[in-house]
Structures are given as C-alpha cells and as structure tokens.
Coordinates of C-alpha atoms in Angstrom, one line a residue:
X1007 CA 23.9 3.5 69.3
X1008 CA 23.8 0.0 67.6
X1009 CA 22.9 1.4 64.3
X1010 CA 26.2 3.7 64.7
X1011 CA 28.3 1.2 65.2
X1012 CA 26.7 -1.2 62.5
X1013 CA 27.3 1.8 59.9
X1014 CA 30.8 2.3 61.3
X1015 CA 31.7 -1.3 61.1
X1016 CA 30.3 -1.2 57.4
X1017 CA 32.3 1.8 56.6
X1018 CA 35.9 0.2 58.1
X1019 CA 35.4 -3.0 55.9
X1020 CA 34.7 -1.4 53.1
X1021 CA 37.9 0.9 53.4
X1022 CA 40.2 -2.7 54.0
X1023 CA 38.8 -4.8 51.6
X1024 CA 39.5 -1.1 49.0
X1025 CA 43.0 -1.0 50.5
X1026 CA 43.5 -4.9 50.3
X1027 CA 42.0 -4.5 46.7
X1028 CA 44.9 -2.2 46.1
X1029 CA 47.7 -3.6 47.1
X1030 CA 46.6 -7.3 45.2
X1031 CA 49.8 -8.1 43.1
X1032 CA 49.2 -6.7 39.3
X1033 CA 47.0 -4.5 40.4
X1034 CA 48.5 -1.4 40.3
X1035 CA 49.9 -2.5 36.7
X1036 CA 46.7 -3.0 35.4
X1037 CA 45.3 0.2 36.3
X1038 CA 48.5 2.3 34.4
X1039 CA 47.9 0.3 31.6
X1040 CA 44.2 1.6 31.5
X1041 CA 45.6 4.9 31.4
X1042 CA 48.0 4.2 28.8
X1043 CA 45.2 2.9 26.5
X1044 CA 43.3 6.0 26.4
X1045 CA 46.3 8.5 25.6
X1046 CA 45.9 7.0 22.5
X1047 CA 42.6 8.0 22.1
X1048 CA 42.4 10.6 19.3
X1049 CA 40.2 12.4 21.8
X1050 CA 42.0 15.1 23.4
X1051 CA 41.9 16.4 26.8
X1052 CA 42.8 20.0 26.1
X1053 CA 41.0 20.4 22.5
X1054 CA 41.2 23.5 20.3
X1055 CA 38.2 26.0 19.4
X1056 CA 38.7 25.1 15.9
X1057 CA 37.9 28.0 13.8
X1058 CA 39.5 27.2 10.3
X1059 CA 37.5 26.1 7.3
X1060 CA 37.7 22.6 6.2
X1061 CA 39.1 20.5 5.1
X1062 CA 41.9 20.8 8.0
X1063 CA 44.8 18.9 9.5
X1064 CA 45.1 19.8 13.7
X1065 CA 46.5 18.5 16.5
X1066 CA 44.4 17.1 19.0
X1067 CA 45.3 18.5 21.7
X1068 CA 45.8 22.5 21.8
X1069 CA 49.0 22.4 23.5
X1070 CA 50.0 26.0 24.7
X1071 CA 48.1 28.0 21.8
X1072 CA 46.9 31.4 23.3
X1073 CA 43.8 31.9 21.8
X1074 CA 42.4 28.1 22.3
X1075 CA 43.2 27.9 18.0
X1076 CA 45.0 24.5 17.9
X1077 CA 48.1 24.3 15.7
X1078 CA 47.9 23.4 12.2
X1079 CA 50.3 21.7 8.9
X1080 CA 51.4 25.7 7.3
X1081 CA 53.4 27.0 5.0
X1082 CA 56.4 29.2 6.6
X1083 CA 55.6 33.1 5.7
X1084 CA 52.8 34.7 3.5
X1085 CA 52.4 33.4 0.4
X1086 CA 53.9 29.7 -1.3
X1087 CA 56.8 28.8 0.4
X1088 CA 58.3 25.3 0.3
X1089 CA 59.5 25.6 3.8
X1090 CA 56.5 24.2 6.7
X1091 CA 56.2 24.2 10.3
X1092 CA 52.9 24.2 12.6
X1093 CA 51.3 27.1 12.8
X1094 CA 47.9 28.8 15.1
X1095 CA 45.1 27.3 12.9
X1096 CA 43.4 30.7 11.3
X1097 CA 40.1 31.3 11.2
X1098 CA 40.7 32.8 7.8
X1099 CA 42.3 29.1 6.5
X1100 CA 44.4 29.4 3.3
X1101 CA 47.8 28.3 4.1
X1102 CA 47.3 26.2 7.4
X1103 CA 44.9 24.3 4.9
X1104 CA 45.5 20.5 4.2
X1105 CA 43.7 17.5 3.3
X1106 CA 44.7 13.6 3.1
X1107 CA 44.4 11.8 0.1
X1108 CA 43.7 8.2 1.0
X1109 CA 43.7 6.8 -2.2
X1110 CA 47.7 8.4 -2.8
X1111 CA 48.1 8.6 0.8
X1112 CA 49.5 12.1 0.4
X1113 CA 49.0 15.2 2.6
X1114 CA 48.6 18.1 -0.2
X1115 CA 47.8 21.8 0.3
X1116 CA 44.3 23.2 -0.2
X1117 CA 45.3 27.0 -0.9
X1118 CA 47.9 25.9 -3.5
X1119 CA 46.9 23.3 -6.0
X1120 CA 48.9 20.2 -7.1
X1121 CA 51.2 20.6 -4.3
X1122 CA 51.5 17.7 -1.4
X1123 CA 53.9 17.4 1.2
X1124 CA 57.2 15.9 0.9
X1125 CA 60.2 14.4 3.2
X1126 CA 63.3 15.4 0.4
X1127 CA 65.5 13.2 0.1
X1128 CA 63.8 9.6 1.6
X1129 CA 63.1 9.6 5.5
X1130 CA 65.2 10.0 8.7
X1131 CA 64.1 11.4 12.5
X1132 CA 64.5 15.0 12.5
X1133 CA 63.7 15.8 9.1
X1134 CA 61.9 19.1 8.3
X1135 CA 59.3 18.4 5.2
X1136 CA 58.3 20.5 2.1
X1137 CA 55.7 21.6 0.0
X1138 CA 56.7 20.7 -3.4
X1139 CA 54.7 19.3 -6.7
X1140 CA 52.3 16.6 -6.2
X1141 CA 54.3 13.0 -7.7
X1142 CA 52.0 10.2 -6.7
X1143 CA 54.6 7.7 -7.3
X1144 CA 56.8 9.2 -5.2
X1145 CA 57.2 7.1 -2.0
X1146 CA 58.8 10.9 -0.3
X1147 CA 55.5 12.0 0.0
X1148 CA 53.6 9.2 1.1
X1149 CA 51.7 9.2 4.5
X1150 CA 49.8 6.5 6.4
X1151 CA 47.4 8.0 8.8
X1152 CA 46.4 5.3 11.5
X1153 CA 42.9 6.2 12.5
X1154 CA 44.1 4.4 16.5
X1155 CA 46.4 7.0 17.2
X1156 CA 45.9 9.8 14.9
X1157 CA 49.9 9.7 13.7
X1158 CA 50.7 10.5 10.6
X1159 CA 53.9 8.0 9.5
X1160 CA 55.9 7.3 6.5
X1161 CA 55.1 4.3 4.6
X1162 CA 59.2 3.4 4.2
X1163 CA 59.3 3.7 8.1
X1164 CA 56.6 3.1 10.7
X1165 CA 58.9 3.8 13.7
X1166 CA 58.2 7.4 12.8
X1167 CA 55.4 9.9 12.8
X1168 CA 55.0 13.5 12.0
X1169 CA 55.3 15.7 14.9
X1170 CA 55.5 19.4 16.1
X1171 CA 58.4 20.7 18.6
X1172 CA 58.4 20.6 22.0
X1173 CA 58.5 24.6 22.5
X1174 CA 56.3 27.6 20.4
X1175 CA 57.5 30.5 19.3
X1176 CA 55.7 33.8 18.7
X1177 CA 54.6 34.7 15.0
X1178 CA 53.3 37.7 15.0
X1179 CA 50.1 37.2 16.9
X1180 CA 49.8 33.8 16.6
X1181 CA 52.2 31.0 17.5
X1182 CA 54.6 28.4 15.5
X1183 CA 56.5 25.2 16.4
X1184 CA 58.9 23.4 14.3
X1185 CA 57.3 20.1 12.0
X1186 CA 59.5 17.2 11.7
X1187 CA 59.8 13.4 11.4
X1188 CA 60.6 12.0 15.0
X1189 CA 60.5 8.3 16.5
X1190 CA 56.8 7.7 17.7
X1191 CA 58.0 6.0 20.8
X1192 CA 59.7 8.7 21.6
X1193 CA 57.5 11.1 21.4
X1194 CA 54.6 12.7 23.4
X1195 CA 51.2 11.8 22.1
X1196 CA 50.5 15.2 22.4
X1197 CA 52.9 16.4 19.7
X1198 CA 51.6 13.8 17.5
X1199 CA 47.9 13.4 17.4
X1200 CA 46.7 14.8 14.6
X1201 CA 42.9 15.0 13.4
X1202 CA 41.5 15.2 9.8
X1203 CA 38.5 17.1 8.9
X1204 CA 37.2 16.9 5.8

C-alpha cells in the first residue's frame, strides 16, 4: 500500500511541476517559435515520389498531387511554349525539366536549349514568368535561390519568391497550378519551397 501511494505521489508531482512548466510566462512563445523554425526546413512533411529525371526543379512538399508526383517549373501545352505554370512532375521529364545556373543565377529549361526563365517586363507580385532566350545580363531573368528556405526570389526584389497557386486544376491526367511572383511573407511555405536536383 505504501509503495502505491509513493508511485502515486510521484506521478501527481510530476503532472504540476509539467503544468506549472507550461504556464511559465514565455513559454508558450518559445515553443511556436520552435515550430516556426522548422517550416522553413526545406524538408517537407508530405514529400513527392519523385519520378522525373534530373536535373529537376520541385516543390517540397506534394501538395494535393494525385499520384504522390510533386509539381514541377513546365512549359504550358506540348511542345515550346513561352507561357509556364507548375505542372505533375513526369516521369518521362522533358518539359517539367529545369536546372539553376548559379554562376548566372538563371532558372533555364533542360528540354529546350538556350532558353531560361524570365519575369517580362522587370518584377511585381502576381506576375506570370516566361520561357524566352537565355540573356545573362538581363537582371528579368535572374534568380537567387536561398538554400534556408528553398525560395526562389528576384535579385531586384527579395520581398518576393516564386510560387504556385493556391488551388490545381486538372490537365489531362495530371494536375497544374498557376506560377507567379508573390510576397514571401505572404505566402505559404508550402507553395514556395522548391528543391533543386541536379
């Protein structure tokens, strides 16, 4: 009976002194701000089954995609098409292929040659980008990627960061979202995590 008691006792001190613990002023603080630093890890809690090729430019995280392919930088349609928006990452890779160029920091297409992404025009939230001819003095088509975060942000304007839409759409049997330029605070980490395999 003694030895009940003594374990009892033990187990009601421990639970104050954890509740006491917890209600310390700046505790509660300190623990969201834990969780805040490892949303910016560019480790993802819901990762792809990458199955494209590389080199390849993904999200971290694979959002909604049905078949657990991750969404990738593409060219609209089949074929060259200046027009881009994220697309399911194929296992066949062409189009949703892109590499970074650190030394130009540009993001430039693997399937078609000499071409790099663009924002037309110099840089604003909401833009949509384009594929157009590589011009490595062009400061519309340069990139910083910070390694922290995984964002992708214009060197004329660090308060943005390349990011996918919100919502997907169908296409075909894979899925899309739009690809735009959009405040990083603002933003969901999510939607802007990007990783780079080379």
């Amino acid at each position: 009976m003694k030895n009940y008691n003594l374990k009892y006792r033990s187990l009601l001190c421990l639970i104050v002194f954890s509740l006491s613990f917890c209600k310390k002023e700046g505790a509660a603080p300190f623990l969201e701000n834990e969780i805040e630093d490892t949303a910016v890890d560019v480790t993802s809690a819901n990762p792809p089954i990458l199955q494209t090729p590389t080199p390849v430019i993904h999200l971290a995280d694979n959002l909604d995609e049905q078949d657990q392919l991750g969404y990738c930088i593409d060219t609209r349609g089949r074929g060259f098409n200046e027009e881009l928006h994220a697309h399911s990452c194929k296992a066949s890779g062409g189009d949703v292929q892109f590499f970074y160029n650190k030394q130009t920091l540009q993001i430039c297409s693997v399937e078609f040659t000499g071409y790099c992404i663009e924002m037309p025009g110099g840089v604003s939230k909401g833009m949509s980008l384009r594929l157009v001819e590589s011009d490595t003095s062009s400061s519309d088509q340069k990139f910083i990627y910070i390694e922290d975060s995984g964002e992708f942000v214009p060197e004329e304007d660090l308060t943005l960061c390349l990011a996918v839409g919100e919502t997907s759409a169908a296409a075909g049997k894979y899925m899309s979202r739009s690809l735009t330029l959009e405040f990083s605070s603002e933003t969901d980490v999510k939607l802007k995590q990007w990783v780079i395999l080379e």
